[in-house]
Short mmCIF file of C-alpha atoms in Angstrom, two decimals:
data_model
loop_
_atom_site.label_atom_id
_atom_site.label_comp_id
_atom_site.label_asym_id
_atom_site.label_seq_id
_atom_site.Cartn_x
_atom_site.Cartn_y
_atom_site.Cartn_z
CA MET A 1 108.87 234.96 147.67
CA SER A 2 107.64 231.59 148.88
CA LEU A 3 108.26 229.18 151.71
CA ILE A 4 109.33 225.95 149.99
CA VAL A 5 110.32 222.47 151.16
CA HIS A 6 112.70 220.46 148.96
CA LYS A 7 113.00 216.69 149.37
CA TYR A 8 115.87 214.80 147.72
CA GLY A 9 115.96 211.00 147.48
CA GLY A 10 118.92 208.68 147.85
CA THR A 11 119.76 208.75 144.15
CA SER A 12 119.93 212.56 144.23
CA MET A 13 122.28 212.35 147.23
CA GLY A 14 124.23 209.37 145.87
CA SER A 15 127.70 210.93 145.57
CA VAL A 16 129.70 214.01 146.50
CA GLU A 17 129.12 215.37 143.00
CA ARG A 18 125.36 214.90 143.26
CA ILE A 19 125.26 216.47 146.73
CA GLN A 20 127.10 219.48 145.31
CA ASN A 21 124.52 219.65 142.50
CA VAL A 22 121.72 219.58 145.09
CA ALA A 23 123.49 222.45 146.89
CA ARG A 24 123.66 224.44 143.62
CA ARG A 25 119.94 223.90 143.06
CA VAL A 26 119.03 224.92 146.60
CA ALA A 27 121.35 227.94 146.37
CA LYS A 28 119.51 229.03 143.22
CA TRP A 29 116.17 229.06 145.08
CA HIS A 30 117.72 230.84 148.08
CA ALA A 31 119.32 233.51 145.86
CA ALA A 32 115.93 234.22 144.32
CA GLY A 33 114.60 235.15 147.76
CA HIS A 34 112.70 231.97 148.62
CA ARG A 35 112.87 230.55 152.13
CA VAL A 36 113.95 226.91 151.80
CA VAL A 37 113.84 223.85 154.04
CA VAL A 38 115.53 220.73 152.66
CA VAL A 39 114.74 217.14 153.68
CA PRO A 40 117.35 214.71 152.27
CA SER A 41 117.39 210.92 152.28
CA ALA A 42 120.50 208.91 153.07
CA MET A 43 122.98 208.46 150.25
CA SER A 44 121.88 205.77 147.79
CA GLY A 45 122.49 202.28 149.21
CA GLU A 46 123.55 203.50 152.66
CA THR A 47 120.41 202.37 154.54
CA ASN A 48 120.65 198.91 152.97
CA ARG A 49 124.33 198.73 153.95
CA LEU A 50 123.53 199.61 157.55
CA LEU A 51 120.64 197.16 157.77
CA GLY A 52 122.87 194.47 156.25
CA LEU A 53 125.44 195.02 158.98
CA ALA A 54 122.72 194.74 161.61
CA LYS A 55 121.48 191.43 160.15
CA GLU A 56 125.04 190.07 160.23
CA ILE A 57 125.15 190.78 163.95
CA ASN A 58 121.66 189.45 164.61
CA PRO A 59 119.12 188.16 162.04
CA GLN A 60 116.35 189.66 164.22
CA PRO A 61 117.92 192.86 165.59
CA ASP A 62 116.30 194.86 168.36
CA GLY A 63 113.98 197.51 166.87
CA ARG A 64 115.21 200.39 169.01
CA GLU A 65 118.85 199.77 168.13
CA LEU A 66 117.98 199.21 164.47
CA ASP A 67 116.45 202.70 164.35
CA MET A 68 119.45 204.11 166.20
CA LEU A 69 121.66 202.66 163.44
CA ALA A 70 119.49 203.37 160.39
CA SER A 71 118.98 207.03 161.31
CA THR A 72 122.69 207.78 160.88
CA GLY A 73 122.45 207.61 157.08
CA GLU A 74 120.28 210.71 156.87
CA GLN A 75 122.37 212.49 159.50
CA ALA A 76 125.47 212.06 157.32
CA SER A 77 123.81 213.26 154.10
CA SER A 78 122.28 216.28 155.87
CA ALA A 79 125.62 217.37 157.30
CA LEU A 80 127.34 216.90 153.92
CA LEU A 81 124.68 219.00 152.20
CA ALA A 82 125.04 221.75 154.80
CA MET A 83 128.83 221.74 154.20
CA ALA A 84 128.27 221.95 150.44
CA LEU A 85 125.95 224.94 150.83
CA LEU A 86 128.32 226.70 153.23
CA SER A 87 131.20 226.19 150.78
CA GLN A 88 129.07 227.95 148.14
CA GLY A 89 128.50 230.90 150.46
CA VAL A 90 124.93 229.97 151.44
CA PRO A 91 124.15 230.14 155.18
CA ALA A 92 122.83 226.70 156.15
CA ARG A 93 122.26 224.59 159.22
CA SER A 94 121.36 220.91 159.54
CA TYR A 95 119.24 219.24 162.22
CA THR A 96 118.36 215.67 163.08
CA GLY A 97 114.73 214.69 163.51
CA TRP A 98 115.07 214.70 167.29
CA GLN A 99 116.66 218.16 167.36
CA VAL A 100 113.67 219.77 165.63
CA PRO A 101 111.94 217.75 167.19
CA VAL A 102 109.74 215.48 165.08
CA LEU A 103 107.61 213.65 167.67
CA THR A 104 106.47 210.14 166.70
CA ASP A 105 104.88 207.12 168.33
CA SER A 106 107.11 204.28 169.55
CA SER A 107 106.60 201.84 166.67
CA TYR A 108 110.26 201.22 165.87
CA THR A 109 111.14 200.89 162.15
CA LYS A 110 107.63 202.06 161.16
CA ALA A 111 106.83 205.01 163.43
CA ARG A 112 104.09 207.52 162.63
CA ILE A 113 104.50 211.28 163.06
CA ARG A 114 102.40 212.90 165.79
CA SER A 115 103.67 216.48 165.71
CA ILE A 116 106.52 218.73 164.59
CA ASP A 117 107.82 221.70 166.56
CA ASP A 118 108.58 224.36 163.94
CA THR A 119 110.08 226.94 166.35
CA ARG A 120 113.73 226.28 165.54
CA LEU A 121 113.12 225.97 161.79
CA LEU A 122 111.23 229.25 161.52
CA ALA A 123 113.81 231.10 163.63
CA ASP A 124 116.62 229.99 161.30
CA LEU A 125 114.57 230.85 158.21
CA ASP A 126 114.01 234.33 159.61
CA LEU A 127 117.80 234.67 159.89
CA GLY A 128 118.12 233.92 156.18
CA ARG A 129 119.44 230.38 156.56
CA VAL A 130 118.64 227.30 154.51
CA VAL A 131 117.43 224.71 157.01
CA ILE A 132 118.18 221.03 156.46
CA VAL A 133 116.16 218.43 158.39
CA THR A 134 116.98 214.73 158.28
CA GLY A 135 114.20 212.74 156.67
CA PHE A 136 112.91 209.32 157.71
CA GLN A 137 113.31 209.82 161.45
CA GLY A 138 112.02 211.36 164.66
CA MET A 139 111.85 210.83 168.40
CA ASP A 140 109.22 209.24 170.64
CA GLU A 141 108.00 210.61 173.97
CA GLY A 142 110.70 208.64 175.78
CA GLY A 143 113.46 210.35 173.80
CA ASN A 144 114.22 207.27 171.70
CA ILE A 145 115.18 207.69 168.04
CA THR A 146 112.59 206.25 165.66
CA THR A 147 112.40 205.79 161.89
CA LEU A 148 109.34 205.98 159.65
CA GLY A 149 109.91 202.96 157.41
CA ARG A 150 110.80 202.71 153.74
CA GLY A 151 110.08 205.90 151.82
CA GLY A 152 109.72 207.76 155.11
CA SER A 153 111.64 210.80 153.86
CA ASP A 154 108.72 211.65 151.57
CA THR A 155 106.44 211.64 154.62
CA SER A 156 108.95 213.70 156.62
CA ALA A 157 109.10 216.34 153.90
CA VAL A 158 105.33 216.65 153.57
CA ALA A 159 104.92 216.73 157.36
CA VAL A 160 107.52 219.52 157.68
CA ALA A 161 105.76 221.41 154.87
CA ALA A 162 102.45 221.07 156.72
CA ALA A 163 103.97 222.19 160.03
CA ILE A 164 105.56 225.36 158.64
CA LYS A 165 102.62 226.01 156.24
CA ALA A 166 104.86 225.88 153.18
CA ASP A 167 103.52 227.09 149.85
CA GLU A 168 104.68 223.90 148.13
CA CYS A 169 106.62 220.71 148.79
CA LEU A 170 108.94 219.73 145.94
CA ILE A 171 109.83 216.02 145.79
CA PHE A 172 112.98 215.79 143.67
CA THR A 173 113.49 212.26 142.39
CA ASP A 174 115.02 210.31 139.50
CA VAL A 175 111.83 210.57 137.42
CA ASP A 176 110.44 213.79 135.99
CA GLY A 177 106.87 213.42 137.26
CA VAL A 178 103.86 211.14 137.51
CA TYR A 179 102.99 209.25 134.34
CA THR A 180 99.73 207.81 133.05
CA THR A 181 101.37 204.41 133.63
CA ASP A 182 104.88 202.95 133.84
CA PRO A 183 106.77 204.09 130.70
CA ARG A 184 108.80 200.86 130.85
CA VAL A 185 105.59 198.96 130.08
CA VAL A 186 103.95 201.53 127.79
CA PRO A 187 106.50 203.73 125.96
CA GLU A 188 103.64 206.09 124.97
CA ALA A 189 102.88 206.85 128.64
CA ARG A 190 102.49 210.59 129.16
CA ARG A 191 103.63 212.75 132.04
CA MET A 192 100.69 214.45 133.72
CA THR A 193 101.05 218.14 134.58
CA VAL A 194 98.42 217.96 137.33
CA VAL A 195 96.86 215.09 139.26
CA SER A 196 94.47 215.18 142.23
CA PHE A 197 95.40 213.91 145.69
CA GLU A 198 92.61 211.32 145.45
CA GLU A 199 93.96 209.95 142.18
CA MET A 200 97.54 209.93 143.46
CA LEU A 201 96.46 208.16 146.64
CA GLU A 202 94.72 205.45 144.62
CA MET A 203 97.69 205.10 142.28
CA ALA A 204 100.15 204.89 145.19
CA SER A 205 98.05 202.23 146.91
CA LEU A 206 97.62 200.27 143.68
CA GLY A 207 101.29 199.87 142.86
CA SER A 208 102.65 203.20 141.59
CA LYS A 209 106.05 203.64 143.28
CA VAL A 210 106.53 207.36 142.59
CA LEU A 211 105.50 208.47 146.10
CA GLN A 212 105.15 206.67 149.39
CA ILE A 213 101.44 206.30 150.19
CA ARG A 214 101.71 207.81 153.69
CA SER A 215 103.19 211.00 152.25
CA VAL A 216 100.19 211.35 149.91
CA GLU A 217 97.78 210.74 152.81
CA PHE A 218 99.59 213.41 154.85
CA ALA A 219 99.56 215.89 151.98
CA GLY A 220 95.84 215.34 151.40
CA LYS A 221 94.96 215.67 155.10
CA TYR A 222 96.88 218.94 155.55
CA ARG A 223 96.29 220.30 152.04
CA VAL A 224 99.97 220.61 151.13
CA PRO A 225 100.52 221.06 147.36
CA VAL A 226 103.18 218.58 146.28
CA ARG A 227 105.22 218.68 143.07
CA VAL A 228 107.15 215.65 141.79
CA LEU A 229 110.08 216.66 139.56
CA SER A 230 113.50 215.49 138.44
CA SER A 231 116.74 216.13 140.30
CA LEU A 232 118.72 214.94 137.28
CA THR A 233 118.19 218.15 135.30
CA ASP A 234 120.77 220.95 135.20
CA PRO A 235 120.82 222.39 138.77
CA LEU A 236 121.06 225.86 137.23
CA LEU A 237 117.89 225.34 135.15
CA PRO A 238 116.01 228.69 135.11
CA LEU A 239 113.85 228.91 138.21
CA GLU A 240 110.73 229.88 136.27
CA GLU A 241 111.02 226.67 134.26
CA GLU A 242 111.73 224.48 137.27
CA MET A 243 108.80 225.92 139.24
CA THR A 244 106.33 224.67 136.63
CA SER A 245 107.99 221.38 135.70
CA GLY A 246 107.07 217.86 136.82
CA THR A 247 103.62 216.95 138.13
CA LEU A 248 101.65 219.01 140.64
CA ILE A 249 99.52 216.98 143.06
CA THR A 250 96.68 219.13 144.31
CA PHE A 251 92.95 219.35 144.99
CA GLU A 252 90.60 219.04 142.05
CA GLU A 253 88.74 222.20 143.02
CA ASP A 254 91.99 224.18 143.23
CA GLN A 255 92.37 224.46 139.49
CA LYS A 256 91.14 223.12 136.16
CA MET A 257 92.11 219.47 136.07
CA GLU A 258 92.96 217.65 132.88
CA ALA A 259 89.87 216.59 130.94
CA ALA A 260 90.58 212.84 131.08
CA VAL A 261 87.91 210.52 132.46
CA VAL A 262 90.68 208.08 133.39
CA SER A 263 93.98 209.64 134.46
CA GLY A 264 96.19 206.62 134.84
CA ILE A 265 96.68 202.86 134.81
CA ALA A 266 98.22 201.32 137.93
CA PHE A 267 99.29 197.71 138.34
CA SER A 268 100.84 195.35 140.86
CA ARG A 269 102.52 192.02 140.24
CA ASP A 270 102.77 191.18 143.94
CA GLU A 271 99.36 189.53 144.20
CA ALA A 272 98.13 186.06 145.18
CA LYS A 273 94.56 184.72 145.32
CA VAL A 274 93.09 182.08 147.62
CA THR A 275 89.60 180.56 147.54
CA LEU A 276 87.72 178.51 150.12
CA LEU A 277 85.17 176.34 148.28
CA SER A 278 81.79 175.22 149.68
CA VAL A 279 81.90 177.34 152.82
CA PRO A 280 78.65 177.28 154.87
CA ASP A 281 76.67 180.43 153.98
CA ILE A 282 75.87 181.55 157.53
CA PRO A 283 76.20 184.85 159.41
CA GLY A 284 79.75 185.51 160.61
CA VAL A 285 81.52 183.22 158.17
CA ALA A 286 83.45 186.12 156.59
CA TYR A 287 84.78 187.13 160.01
CA SER A 288 85.62 183.52 160.83
CA ILE A 289 87.85 183.50 157.74
CA LEU A 290 89.31 187.01 157.74
CA GLY A 291 89.60 187.53 161.51
CA PRO A 292 92.47 185.03 161.97
CA VAL A 293 94.11 186.36 158.78
CA ALA A 294 94.10 189.89 160.22
CA ALA A 295 95.33 188.59 163.58
CA ALA A 296 98.33 187.12 161.73
CA ASN A 297 99.09 190.66 160.45
CA ILE A 298 98.31 189.71 156.85
CA ASP A 299 96.71 192.46 154.76
CA VAL A 300 93.75 191.40 152.63
CA ASP A 301 93.02 193.39 149.48
CA MET A 302 90.15 192.28 147.22
CA ILE A 303 87.34 190.06 148.52
CA LEU A 304 84.70 188.11 146.58
CA GLN A 305 81.87 185.99 147.99
CA ASN A 306 79.74 184.11 145.46
CA GLN A 307 75.98 183.66 145.49
CA SER A 308 74.86 180.92 147.88
CA VAL A 309 74.02 177.57 146.28
CA ARG A 310 72.35 174.92 148.48
CA GLY A 311 73.52 176.68 151.62
CA THR A 312 77.21 177.01 150.69
CA THR A 313 79.30 179.67 148.98
CA ASP A 314 82.82 180.17 147.62
CA PHE A 315 84.92 182.83 149.36
CA SER A 316 87.95 184.36 147.61
CA PHE A 317 90.41 187.05 148.63
CA THR A 318 93.83 188.37 147.61
CA VAL A 319 96.96 188.98 149.67
CA ASN A 320 100.45 190.20 148.92
CA ARG A 321 102.51 187.46 147.31
CA ASN A 322 105.00 187.68 150.19
CA ASP A 323 102.20 186.54 152.54
CA PHE A 324 100.95 183.75 150.25
CA VAL A 325 102.65 180.79 151.96
CA ARG A 326 101.67 181.98 155.45
CA THR A 327 98.08 182.52 154.32
CA LEU A 328 97.82 179.05 152.79
CA ASP A 329 99.24 177.48 155.93
CA LEU A 330 96.69 179.34 158.05
CA LEU A 331 93.81 178.32 155.78
CA ASN A 332 94.79 174.66 155.53
CA ASN A 333 95.62 174.08 159.18
CA GLN A 334 93.30 176.42 161.05
CA ILE A 335 90.64 178.36 159.18
CA GLY A 336 89.50 175.77 156.62
CA PRO A 337 88.77 173.01 159.17
CA ALA A 338 87.18 175.52 161.58
CA VAL A 339 84.66 176.85 159.03
CA GLY A 340 84.08 173.51 157.29
CA ALA A 341 85.43 174.51 153.88
CA GLY A 342 85.20 171.82 151.21
CA GLU A 343 88.50 172.60 149.52
CA ILE A 344 91.11 175.37 149.35
CA VAL A 345 92.48 176.42 145.97
CA SER A 346 95.12 179.07 145.36
CA ASP A 347 96.99 180.94 142.65
CA ASP A 348 100.11 183.06 143.12
CA LYS A 349 100.40 183.87 139.41
CA VAL A 350 97.89 186.72 139.34
CA CYS A 351 98.24 190.50 139.14
CA LYS A 352 96.06 193.55 139.73
CA VAL A 353 95.40 196.14 137.03
CA SER A 354 93.48 199.32 137.85
CA ILE A 355 92.10 202.36 136.07
CA VAL A 356 92.03 205.57 138.13
CA GLY A 357 90.38 208.93 137.47
CA ILE A 358 88.21 211.52 139.23
CA GLY A 359 86.29 211.82 135.94
CA MET A 360 84.84 208.37 136.58
CA ARG A 361 82.46 209.94 139.09
CA SER A 362 80.50 211.75 136.40
CA HIS A 363 80.89 209.45 133.39
CA VAL A 364 79.02 206.21 132.80
CA GLY A 365 80.36 203.26 130.86
CA VAL A 366 83.96 203.56 132.07
CA ALA A 367 84.08 200.12 133.69
CA SER A 368 82.28 198.52 130.75
CA LEU A 369 84.92 199.90 128.36
CA MET A 370 87.60 198.40 130.59
CA PHE A 371 85.88 195.00 130.60
CA ARG A 372 85.27 195.10 126.84
CA THR A 373 88.90 195.98 126.14
CA LEU A 374 90.16 193.07 128.24
CA SER A 375 87.64 190.72 126.63
CA GLU A 376 88.78 191.70 123.13
CA GLU A 377 92.33 190.80 124.15
CA GLY A 378 91.17 187.39 125.41
CA ILE A 379 91.96 188.26 129.05
CA ASN A 380 89.73 186.64 131.68
CA ILE A 381 88.78 188.72 134.73
CA GLN A 382 88.92 186.73 137.97
CA MET A 383 87.90 189.42 140.50
CA ILE A 384 86.63 193.02 140.35
CA SER A 385 86.77 195.83 142.90
CA THR A 386 85.42 199.36 142.42
CA SER A 387 85.31 202.73 144.15
CA GLU A 388 84.16 206.17 143.02
CA ILE A 389 87.37 206.87 141.14
CA LYS A 390 88.87 203.41 140.58
CA THR A 391 88.14 200.02 139.06
CA SER A 392 90.55 197.15 139.72
CA VAL A 393 90.64 193.65 138.28
CA ILE A 394 92.60 190.51 139.09
CA ILE A 395 93.91 188.69 136.00
CA ASN A 396 96.56 186.10 135.16
CA ASP A 397 99.91 187.84 135.53
CA LYS A 398 101.16 186.67 132.11
CA TYR A 399 98.63 189.10 130.58
CA MET A 400 99.57 192.11 132.73
CA GLU A 401 101.60 194.09 130.20
CA LEU A 402 99.14 193.33 127.40
CA ALA A 403 96.27 194.53 129.61
CA VAL A 404 98.05 197.75 130.62
CA ARG A 405 98.96 198.61 127.02
CA ALA A 406 95.44 197.85 125.74
CA LEU A 407 93.75 199.92 128.45
CA HIS A 408 96.18 202.80 128.02
CA LYS A 409 95.22 202.92 124.34
CA ALA A 410 91.48 202.38 124.91
CA PHE A 411 91.28 205.38 127.25
CA HIS A 412 93.46 207.55 124.95
CA LEU A 413 95.99 208.21 127.70
CA ASP A 414 98.73 208.79 125.15
CA GLU A 415 96.90 211.95 124.02
CA ASP A 416 97.54 215.28 125.73
CA LYS A 417 94.15 216.73 126.70
CA SER A 418 95.47 219.69 128.68
CA GLU A 419 94.64 222.01 125.81
CA ALA A 420 91.16 220.59 125.29
#
């Protein structure tokens, strides 16, 4: 008998029928003797509806009141799930994030969890109840309701699992696991049975939308095994089958990982590149450029500084496409004149494609195969970034799908190596 946390996303909680199916699934685990804590999201579309109402009242609503409003979506879905379980004869009790309490900082709409008091949860579990805790929310030291930002229910679930030392955190979603790349781009993409936290963290940061990156960071820090699996299967699926389905995210030393050098291909379309030409090659010039960018709360991703020629250099970096116009304005009106740049050129039609795999640590020639594959497809690489388990390139976005398909084939990711 295990201590298990279930997390259900908005799609899984999207209607009365789906909430009842979630209750049947949870009841199945409870009947088998497992102690279960459930962290549900708001019903699909509810958070957007609430935020839309707020924007109608005020285009720039107060952060504290926005969190007060947005938190009600999860409160409703948690209460409905508790009612569904009770109607099926399963003892259940729901709690809001501030009743547990989940203590956060005071960064409204994007709060970070500081601690969770597990006393109430464990007491209810000892009484044989299923405990339901609202995801996405908590309370700061002043007693104000806070929310964790988009995807925050994933983080809530992993944090609760860490606090109560759960054996596993199951993230039920509308996909049946983590794939070698997006199956919509590469139909041959394969579901991985196991992936390491390091690989999942890289894939989440590089554009994979399966899990929110903060939840992966939390799971890695507190060593919480996380399983991503589908909530769209039959809720009465045999427990033994469900317990081994989906993708387990764990530590590479915990068990034999799949034998792939590269585990997955991640990509992001939301990229833009800017270049300052003929910048004086002097100490501190990088800070003179990137300091004001950071001060404007613009995240910089990849950075490239060319070899100095006659005392000047070209300095390129990428930002999210949503920040492209602000970045250009900053460069043209403030940074460029201040550092004496010759010209500023830009391109918002680029994308980032990355290969990820812990096997890259111990295998040579991985990056060269990536570069050769792209070259054979006539794809020019504009920027390169590497780490121990990742190589990323910036390319023209019209070649993104071609690049992903070619790399997926080159690294044989359509082949199941689990039996190798």
